[in-house]
Structures are given as C-alpha cells and as structure tokens.
Amino acid sequence: MGKDYEVVIGLEVHAELKTESKIFCGCSTAFGAEPNTQVCPVCSGFPGMLPVLNEKVVDLAIITGLALNSEIPDYCKFDRKNYFYPDLPKAYQISQFDLPICKGGYLDIEIDGKKKRIGITRAHMEEDAGKLVHQGNITSTPFSLVDLNRSGVPLLEIVSEPDMRNAREARAYLEKLRAILLFAGVSDCKMQEGSLRCDANVSVRPMGETKLGTRAEIKNLNSFRSLERSIEYEARRQIEAIEDGEEIIQETRTWDEEKQATRSMRSKEEAHDYRYFPEPDLPPLRISREWVEQLRDAMPELPNQAEIRLQERFELPTYDAAILTLTPQSLAFFDKCVELYPQPKTVSNWMMGELSRLLNQNNMEISECRFGPAELARLLNLIDEGTISGKMAKAIFEEMFASGSPPDQIIKEKGMTQISDQDTLSKVIDEVIAANPAVVEDFRNGKDKALGFLVGQIMKATKGQANPGAVNSLLRERL
Amino acid sequence: MALTIKEVEHVARLARLSLSQQDKEIFAAQLGTILEYASMLNQLDTDGVEPLDHILPVFNVFRADQVEPSAPREEILSNGPLVEDGQYKVPKIM
Amino acid sequence: MELFELTLHELLALHSNNEASSQEITNSVFMRIHQVEDDVKAFISLDEENARRKAKAADSEKWSGKIAGIPFGLKDIFCTRGLKTTCASKMLENFVPTYDSTAGARLNQAGGVLVGKLNMDEFAMGSSTEQSAFFPTHNPWDLERVPGGSSGGSAAAVAAREVPFALGTDTGGSIRQPAAFCGVVGLRPTYGRVSRWGVVAYASSLDQVGVFARDVADCALVMNLIAGRDSRDSTSLEVEVPDYTSFLDADIKGMKIACPREYFGQGVDAGIQEAVKKALHKYEEAGAIVEEVSLPHSEYALPAYYLVATAEASANLARFDGVRYGLRDDQAENVIDMFAGSRSQGFGSEVQRRIMLGTYALSSGYYDAYYLKALKVRRLIYEDFQKVFKDFDLIVAPTTPTTAFKIGEQTGDPLTLYMNDILTVPVNMAGLPGMSIPCGLLNGLPVGLQLIGKPFDEGTLIKAAYAYEEVSGTKCLKPQGVK
C-alpha cells in the first residue's frame, strides 16, 4: 500500500509580522497581555471606525517576498473577506484577494543531500482575528469568551505550490521557511505562541496521474511533529478510503494530538462564500522599484547565503552549515566565536555537540544560553594551551551552562587546572606503579592494554586533572 | 422576476438574517423587482471598461509603526451585552 | 427678532459685539425647540443639561473658538462620546460611544454647543426619514409631509429654526434632497474633503459628511471648521482647505454653467423644471454662460448605486452581531442563532432589504453580473462628468423630481422610494461636491436648485450659490407649517 499512490502536499503558513503596533491601528502587538487590554475601537470593530495601514507591514512583506524570490508587483490592494464569527469584530477580514503583495517565488530544501525546489504561489498581507476561549473543547463548551488583543495583528499568509510529496519534505519546507523568516527579521516564528501557524493541504493520486486529487485541509498545526504526523496519517487515511471505494470529501480537518489522528471539522454549515470585494476604506498601493531596491540593499544575510559562506570561507561540511544556519541567533553565536577562536570546525563540533545537547535537555533556545561565544572561545583556547584537558573541558562546559560563569572562574573555584608539571606527575606515577606491580608486569610482557589501566589509576588519583598526554609519555619512560 | 424562496434563504443565511415565511415571500418579490431594474445596466457595453473601485487618485496612505495607548478595558467593554473575566461572553459555537 | 431666528453669521456678529451671550443664544434655541418639537420631531435625543452647562462655560471662561457658544445639531449617525448614538435603529438604541467623530470634535473644539442628535432614516437608508425605527420627522412647511431623508431631522431642525446649523451625511442625496424638501441650504462636499471617522458607515465609497444651514454664508463658515485631512481616515485627502467665506462674492460673470438635459426628463415635475429654468435665467442675467450638455449615462446611476451602495452596506453592517455592542438576542442558544436573532430584531425592513440586496450582488455567481458591472458603469458616469468639466465650471439641475410628498404616501413600493434619489446619486457615484439651495416655492412647498462642482471645488459652488441667493429672494425662507 502507498506504493501505487503519490501524496501531494501544499502548505499555507501564516506568519505574524514583527511590528510594534497592529496593522490598522496603534495598539501594541506584544504577546501575553491581559485580555482586551491591547484593543481600541478600530481593532474592536466599533461603528464609524476606519483602518490606516502600518507602513512597516508593507516593508516586511516586501522583504519576505525578496527573500523568497517572489515578484513584487507595481500595484496591489486590499479586499474584504466577509464571514461571521465571534472573534472577527467587523465580520470581515481585511485581506488581499486577487492582487497580493508577492507573486510567485521559491525556496530550496535539502533531503538526504538532494536539493529540491519548492514553489511559492503567493504571499499576502492580512489582519489577524481575535481569540476565542472555550471551556473544554469547541464542541462541548456551553459558552465562549472573546479576547480581541490579537485582532488586527499583521499577518503574512504564504502559500506554497503543491510541490511536496511526503511529510519529510513538508517539514523541511517549514523549517527552511521559518529560518528564512527569522533571518530576514520579519517574524519571531514562535509556533508555541502562534506567531507561526501552518495549515496543510493533503491529497493523494495514483502514481503517474497529473490531475490533483480532492484535498483535505488540516488546520492549525502548531509543531513540526504534528505537521509530519498529521500528513502521514491523512495520506494513509485517504489511500485507505480510496481503496475501500470511498470518495474523498474536500473539507477542513484538525489534528487530534491525543488520538494521533485527523478529525473532520465539517459542520452543517455550507462552504464559505467570502464575497470578496475591494476595500473602499484603504487606497491601493503603488510599490516603486526604488522602494523595493532600498529594502533589498538593506536585507540581512539569508540562510542560503550564510550556508554558502560557512562552506566556502570556513570549509565546513554542508551538514554543519545547515545546522548552524537554522536560526540567526546560532549563526551569530558561531560567527562571533570563530572571530575569537579561528578554528571553525572545532567550534561547530562543540555547538552541534555539547551545546546542542544541553540546550535541548533544558528546553532552551541559544539566545537563553547563560554564557556567550566569547566564553566558548576562551574554553577552547584553554584546551589548546594545555591548561585543561578535553575531558575536563566538558565538565567545565556543563558548569558554564548551569551558572553562566566564565571558564577561568570555574577553573579557579574548583581548582580544575590540568596537571602537566613533570615533578608532580612523576610522583603520582611512581606511586601507582608501586601499587600495581602485576599490571606493570603485564605491560612489560607486551600487554599494551595494561597501560590504559595504569593511566586510569593515575587520572583517578589526580581527580582527572592529569594531562593525559604527559601521563602517557612519562609512564612509558618509567616502564 | 421574483427570486425563489431557496435563493432568499441562501442569501439570508449568508447575511445572518432570520426571516419569517412571510418575510421570505415579500423579499423574494421585492428583491426580484429591484434586481430586474438593476439589470438595465446590461444595456451598456462595458467591455474593456476598468471598474472604478477607488474613486480618489490617491495611493500609499500610511501610518508609522508606533504604539499608541489602547483603550482602557472598562471603556471598551462598556457597551458589551455580556462580559465575563474581561472578555465578551457568547453562547456556544456549535 | 428672536435670537433663534438669526443665522449663524448674524449670531456670531452679535456674540463678538457682546450683544448676545452664549447662554442667551442657547436659551432661545431651547425655547424654540420646546415650542415646535412636538410638531416637527426632528430630534431623537436632546442633551439640554450639558448644552446649557457648555453655554455657561463659554460665557464665563470667554471661549475664543470660531463658533464659541453657538448651538448646533448632529445627525444621529455621528458618534458622540458619552451621548447615545442610535442611527435611528433599535440595533443601537442604547449604544453610547466612547469617542467623538472627527467632524463633531472639530465643531466642539471650535466652541460649538451640541444641542442634540437628529432623526434620520435607519442607518441612513431612505429618502424620507420614515425608516427611522422610532418616529418620522415632519416637514416644517407642511407637517403632513416628509422632510426628506436620510438626514431629515437635520434639514427640518434647521428649517424650523431649532438650530442655526446641523451636520448630516450624503451617500445618495441624503443632504441635498432633504435640503430641497425643507427649503434650506445643504452641501455635500467632495468625497474625501471631510473625515468620515466616527461616522457610522453606510457605503464607504459614497458617504460624505456635509452641512445644513439657512444660507450660503453659514454653510461656508461651517465648512471652514470641518474640512481637511484627518490622519485617522485614509480616504480623507491632503488638500488645502481654502477660506470658504472668501467665495461669498456675487460676481459670476463669465462662469460657464452646464445644464444636463437628462435631468429635465419626464420623471421630473414640470413645476420644478420651471423653477430651475427661472434660476438659470437669473444666472444668465448675472453674466454667466449657460449651455445644455449631455451626461449620457445618467439614467444608469441609480441602478448602479443600488448595487454598489448595498454591497458595501452589507459588509459595513455585518459588525452588528450582538457580540460587543448593540442589541443582542439573549435567548439564543448558540452563536449563529444569536447573530440572526440580534440582527433580525435590531434592523428594520429597509435595512434588511438592502443588506439582502448587497449580499446577493456580491455572492458567488453574481459578483460579475451585478457588483462588478456596477463598478464599470460607475466609471462611465465618472467620465461623463469629467468630460463636461473640461469646458464648464459648474453643473446646474433640479435636486429632486418632486416636492415633499405626504407621510405614508410612498411606503408601499421600495423602488418608488428609490426613485427620489435619481437626480442626486450620480454626484455620489462620481465623488463630486453637490449643493442644494432653495429656488422658490411650488404650491407652497420648497424647490431645490442643485449645483454640482469639480472635485475639491466647493469654492465655485459657494460662489454660484451665493450669487443666486443675492438676486433670487429665496434666502432664509420661513416655513409655514410651524409657528
């Protein structure tokens, strides 16, 4: 099963644009405020209110288009999308229908070393709706509460072409898109806060068929994991249904995390007729080429450019370059560290290894790390100088992560300087030799492994602080 | 020509209006008359005519990205028919 | 002569000479209101206590604003902070806004004293003020007749000398038509001239705030106060506001006046055509050049208007869903029933009819045939005017096809009522400024002369209106239906 079918996936991503104020009024966009404390008559849809467009929203939309290789047309406008819902104060959403700010575009993903280009159909600006709070879930709640803080927050809706063929590609697309949006500085992309939301359109068709199958839309996926799982489930569900002779209905579905299944959200309501028409309260936009070029010139380095730079200038493998450029924060950390300790591969190893492990364990972002790139650079220098061993460095690193203290301070406090002094080492070596005559005998008889035991004993006696290299050479001399 | 009752019901549903049977019949007739009158626009050949969707010769009207004080919560909620926990309370969705 | 009988500029003159205090003026106005309101019923609500308090403060604090201490009225479509704003609808019967409209605020800032909120057709949808959910207003010229609409209360209040001036709104003729029926001056400015912020929207691309006054000079004074860019209304233009009183100059020699033949068709009462033609003679006598022109798409403006306006209205009125303000059906068990219940109980039949019409015109399968088609016809109408204004300064025509009709006479058939707007809607469709000034009586009822100008050329309108006023003897006509 599944071999005869092709899964076709398109993603619709809503990104909250990183502005201080809302798209059509001056209310703050800050997350987490008490309900209805960041609203005004405009974003609450009171009678007689009118929208005024936040210029920064257009800037960020254009920057996104440039980052996604889209065409920015000379002219675009807003339209009203009409429907009734308690969290939509005007009972219409100001959006863009037929003349969006960005047309076409693409981004490249890499799976198992192979590049694939995913097309982007369009991106458009729109306002967010408020939030409905239920008691329990939406079907069982006896009432709902409406909080309009989020109403009017600027969104960019980015629609991909249905170019993805499996859950991995979909995930890679979303990861790449997220990285691009972060690097371009247009959105915080915090999926858990809702500043990045993803809907997946999934359909299946017999292999070789060019016509698209009926698709289901899976809404509001708020993690990479639920994206992958829901696509896998939905593809299976559709294929099974077709094999059973059932028809696939075009509908909206939701991902049930508990049941690990998609569920239909079809109500008795007929499909929405949004009755789009041009927004009369907002004059249209003329986007000059100068405006676009000005924004293009000021654009920060994007993930692809950074990856290439890391590979070319620092000779890092593609794998390393891809990981380090997942977020602008990790790239910045890397760049700064390499500035102070110019051995990129070592830095990369430590970042992808120890640092990554500790961050994941503690559910932290690199921006929350208690120490900075300078401290890591210092630690690496200390290893090179022989002041500490690699093994000691790992322990110090853990302490740095926990306390934020710089390595020198930790070494001083814990007396963790590596012992390389010949006299001190010789004394310990002599003691260990004296205490283990049988092992020494074994070594002298050709058992190389016995040396390791003796080294271990010496390390134990020095609480791990003996310089392993020095120990090895001194020990061999003695024996 | 009058609209059908089904058409009236469909439009009423889109507009969230609840109509009595009598209302539906009256609207079916009245809307039909008005739309028939409006269809005289078909006498005009408008091929190639650009729709006039923005009457003013104006573009790019913006405000700066600056935060202005929001309304005090009691004020903004003051006209709310039913308010609980600082939010508007509505009956169940489904 | 009583203070309430004086025009705004006469009151300002007395006030600045300390010959009449704000309190004296306000007292006179309220005395007049109480004298005639039972007959005229122009007001939905009066704010007497606050008004008297403001008048007192204007005197004691010696307010220096341009209309310091002068009373005025606002159509109940202008949001007023702390004062009920109903749009003559059950839906907003108890709605108290927490903000003032920009136009109203500018009058307040100039020291004006708001007297009360004036009656209108519900949500500005109507031509007689009979669609008010509360009660109809009566024409001061004949109390059995309508004052026109939708700004009927504003027109009647000014005609009956209850207030020296009032603001209204004009989407399809709702200032000009009642001004004509009530024998007062009504000005609808160019779309974008005056801010719409805080004015409950009917049709966003057609609505405009305007002035009712007893003479043209008053109109110019008020325009000076309310016109000009508002950063909160993206459709209010950055165009310099001239001193409109500088256009109060009767010399119109050489002014080129166009007279569109389509406005003199068989639907227009012969007596009205006669009165307008007399007015055109007066213009010629004063040295203007009058020529007949054609606005060939005129008859298509009304059907196009009823598609565009109702489509926009269907969206603008969708926010009245019972969630955050307005009437809520609290018996509803779920949200969809709550929406439908609230709206059906809150909206009158004309409002529901227009919402239905607009929704239909935008709906899937009909958008191209109706709404889009209407927008294309709108461009043809706009271009008609553009062509004429290449060679002419002004267009002059009748304002209405008939004089004021009797209350109850036209409530049977919606289409008949819509026909009242046939001479006024083309102006809204083209976004132009239009004015109605009295040009005589027909069987004891006022006739309106309509002046239409180029975009942002209210100055020419005011000049031409003033010039006519000076020679016509139709200024400040006193209605015969009230004391």
Short mmCIF file of N, CA, C and O in Angstrom, two decimals, chain A residues 425-468:
data_model
loop_
_atom_site.label_atom_id
_atom_site.label_comp_id
_atom_site.label_asym_id
_atom_site.label_seq_id
_atom_site.Cartn_x
_atom_site.Cartn_y
_atom_site.Cartn_z
N LEU A 425 53.54 14.96 38.42
CA LEU A 425 53.08 13.76 37.73
C LEU A 425 53.97 12.57 38.07
O LEU A 425 53.47 11.48 38.35
N SER A 426 55.26 12.79 38.02
CA SER A 426 56.19 11.68 38.29
C SER A 426 55.92 11.07 39.65
O SER A 426 55.94 9.84 39.81
N LYS A 427 55.67 11.92 40.60
CA LYS A 427 55.39 11.43 41.96
C LYS A 427 54.21 10.48 41.95
O LYS A 427 54.28 9.36 42.47
N VAL A 428 53.14 10.92 41.31
CA VAL A 428 51.91 10.10 41.26
C VAL A 428 52.15 8.81 40.47
O VAL A 428 51.73 7.73 40.86
N ILE A 429 52.86 8.97 39.36
CA ILE A 429 53.14 7.80 38.53
C ILE A 429 53.89 6.74 39.35
O ILE A 429 53.57 5.55 39.33
N ASP A 430 54.90 7.21 40.06
CA ASP A 430 55.69 6.27 40.87
C ASP A 430 54.81 5.55 41.87
O ASP A 430 54.93 4.34 42.07
N GLU A 431 53.90 6.31 42.48
CA GLU A 431 53.01 5.70 43.48
C GLU A 431 52.15 4.63 42.84
O GLU A 431 51.97 3.55 43.39
N VAL A 432 51.59 4.95 41.67
CA VAL A 432 50.69 3.98 41.01
C VAL A 432 51.46 2.74 40.56
O VAL A 432 50.99 1.61 40.67
N ILE A 433 52.67 2.98 40.02
CA ILE A 433 53.49 1.82 39.61
C ILE A 433 53.74 0.91 40.80
O ILE A 433 53.62 -0.32 40.73
N ALA A 434 54.08 1.57 41.90
CA ALA A 434 54.39 0.78 43.10
C ALA A 434 53.18 0.01 43.58
O ALA A 434 53.30 -1.13 44.05
N ALA A 435 52.00 0.60 43.39
CA ALA A 435 50.80 -0.06 43.91
C ALA A 435 50.26 -1.14 42.99
O ALA A 435 49.36 -1.88 43.35
N ASN A 436 50.74 -1.21 41.75
CA ASN A 436 50.19 -2.20 40.81
C ASN A 436 51.27 -3.01 40.10
O ASN A 436 51.38 -2.99 38.87
N PRO A 437 52.05 -3.77 40.85
CA PRO A 437 53.18 -4.49 40.24
C PRO A 437 52.71 -5.50 39.18
O PRO A 437 53.36 -5.64 38.15
N ALA A 438 51.60 -6.13 39.43
CA ALA A 438 51.14 -7.17 38.48
C ALA A 438 50.82 -6.55 37.12
O ALA A 438 51.20 -7.10 36.08
N VAL A 439 50.14 -5.43 37.16
CA VAL A 439 49.76 -4.77 35.89
C VAL A 439 51.01 -4.30 35.15
O VAL A 439 51.13 -4.41 33.93
N VAL A 440 51.93 -3.75 35.93
CA VAL A 440 53.19 -3.29 35.32
C VAL A 440 53.87 -4.46 34.64
O VAL A 440 54.39 -4.34 33.52
N GLU A 441 53.86 -5.60 35.34
CA GLU A 441 54.45 -6.81 34.78
C GLU A 441 53.79 -7.16 33.46
O GLU A 441 54.45 -7.45 32.46
N ASP A 442 52.45 -7.11 33.45
CA ASP A 442 51.68 -7.42 32.24
C ASP A 442 52.12 -6.53 31.08
O ASP A 442 52.30 -7.00 29.96
N PHE A 443 52.25 -5.27 31.37
CA PHE A 443 52.61 -4.33 30.30
C PHE A 443 54.00 -4.68 29.77
O PHE A 443 54.23 -4.72 28.56
N ARG A 444 54.92 -4.92 30.71
CA ARG A 444 56.29 -5.23 30.28
C ARG A 444 56.34 -6.49 29.45
O ARG A 444 57.23 -6.66 28.62
N ASN A 445 55.31 -7.34 29.69
CA ASN A 445 55.23 -8.57 28.89
C ASN A 445 54.49 -8.38 27.57
O ASN A 445 54.16 -9.34 26.89
N GLY A 446 54.18 -7.19 27.22
CA GLY A 446 53.59 -6.91 25.90
C GLY A 446 52.10 -6.60 25.91
O GLY A 446 51.50 -6.33 24.85
N LYS A 447 51.48 -6.63 27.07
CA LYS A 447 50.03 -6.32 27.10
C LYS A 447 49.86 -4.79 27.11
O LYS A 447 49.88 -4.14 28.13
N ASP A 448 49.64 -4.29 25.93
CA ASP A 448 49.52 -2.84 25.78
C ASP A 448 48.35 -2.25 26.57
O ASP A 448 48.41 -1.15 27.07
N LYS A 449 47.32 -3.05 26.61
CA LYS A 449 46.09 -2.56 27.27
C LYS A 449 46.31 -2.23 28.74
O LYS A 449 45.60 -1.40 29.30
N ALA A 450 47.29 -2.90 29.32
CA ALA A 450 47.56 -2.69 30.74
C ALA A 450 47.92 -1.22 31.01
O ALA A 450 47.67 -0.69 32.09
N LEU A 451 48.49 -0.60 30.02
CA LEU A 451 48.87 0.80 30.17
C LEU A 451 47.65 1.65 30.47
O LEU A 451 47.67 2.56 31.31
N GLY A 452 46.59 1.33 29.75
CA GLY A 452 45.35 2.08 29.92
C GLY A 452 44.87 2.03 31.35
O GLY A 452 44.42 3.04 31.92
N PHE A 453 44.97 0.84 31.97
CA PHE A 453 44.55 0.68 33.36
C PHE A 453 45.36 1.62 34.26
O PHE A 453 44.83 2.28 35.16
N LEU A 454 46.68 1.63 34.02
CA LEU A 454 47.57 2.44 34.85
C LEU A 454 47.24 3.93 34.65
O LEU A 454 47.18 4.69 35.62
N VAL A 455 47.00 4.30 33.40
CA VAL A 455 46.63 5.71 33.12
C VAL A 455 45.36 6.07 33.88
O VAL A 455 45.26 7.12 34.51
N GLY A 456 44.43 5.11 33.84
CA GLY A 456 43.18 5.32 34.56
C GLY A 456 43.41 5.56 36.04
O GLY A 456 42.80 6.47 36.64
N GLN A 457 44.28 4.79 36.61
CA GLN A 457 44.58 4.93 38.04
C GLN A 457 45.21 6.28 38.33
O GLN A 457 44.92 6.90 39.36
N ILE A 458 46.07 6.68 37.42
CA ILE A 458 46.73 7.98 37.61
C ILE A 458 45.69 9.11 37.52
O ILE A 458 45.69 10.03 38.33
N MET A 459 44.80 8.99 36.55
CA MET A 459 43.74 10.01 36.38
C MET A 459 42.88 10.06 37.63
O MET A 459 42.50 11.13 38.11
N LYS A 460 42.58 8.85 38.15
CA LYS A 460 41.74 8.78 39.35
C LYS A 460 42.45 9.49 40.51
O LYS A 460 41.87 10.28 41.25
N ALA A 461 43.74 9.19 40.68
CA ALA A 461 44.49 9.77 41.78
C ALA A 461 44.57 11.29 41.66
O ALA A 461 44.66 11.99 42.66
N THR A 462 44.57 11.79 40.43
CA THR A 462 44.68 13.25 40.25
C THR A 462 43.31 13.89 40.01
O THR A 462 43.22 15.03 39.54
N LYS A 463 42.26 13.13 40.32
CA LYS A 463 40.89 13.64 40.11
C LYS A 463 40.68 14.11 38.67
O LYS A 463 40.07 15.12 38.40
N GLY A 464 41.26 13.35 37.76
CA GLY A 464 41.05 13.66 36.33
C GLY A 464 41.84 14.85 35.82
O GLY A 464 41.70 15.23 34.66
N GLN A 465 42.64 15.43 36.65
CA GLN A 465 43.29 16.66 36.21
C GLN A 465 44.65 16.44 35.57
O GLN A 465 45.27 17.37 35.07
N ALA A 466 45.12 15.22 35.60
CA ALA A 466 46.44 14.99 34.99
C ALA A 466 46.33 15.15 33.49
O ALA A 466 45.35 14.73 32.86
N ASN A 467 47.32 15.73 32.88
CA ASN A 467 47.37 15.88 31.43
C ASN A 467 47.62 14.51 30.83
O ASN A 467 48.68 13.92 31.02
N PRO A 468 46.62 14.00 30.12
CA PRO A 468 46.74 12.61 29.65
C PRO A 468 47.97 12.38 28.76
O PRO A 468 48.62 11.35 28.85
#
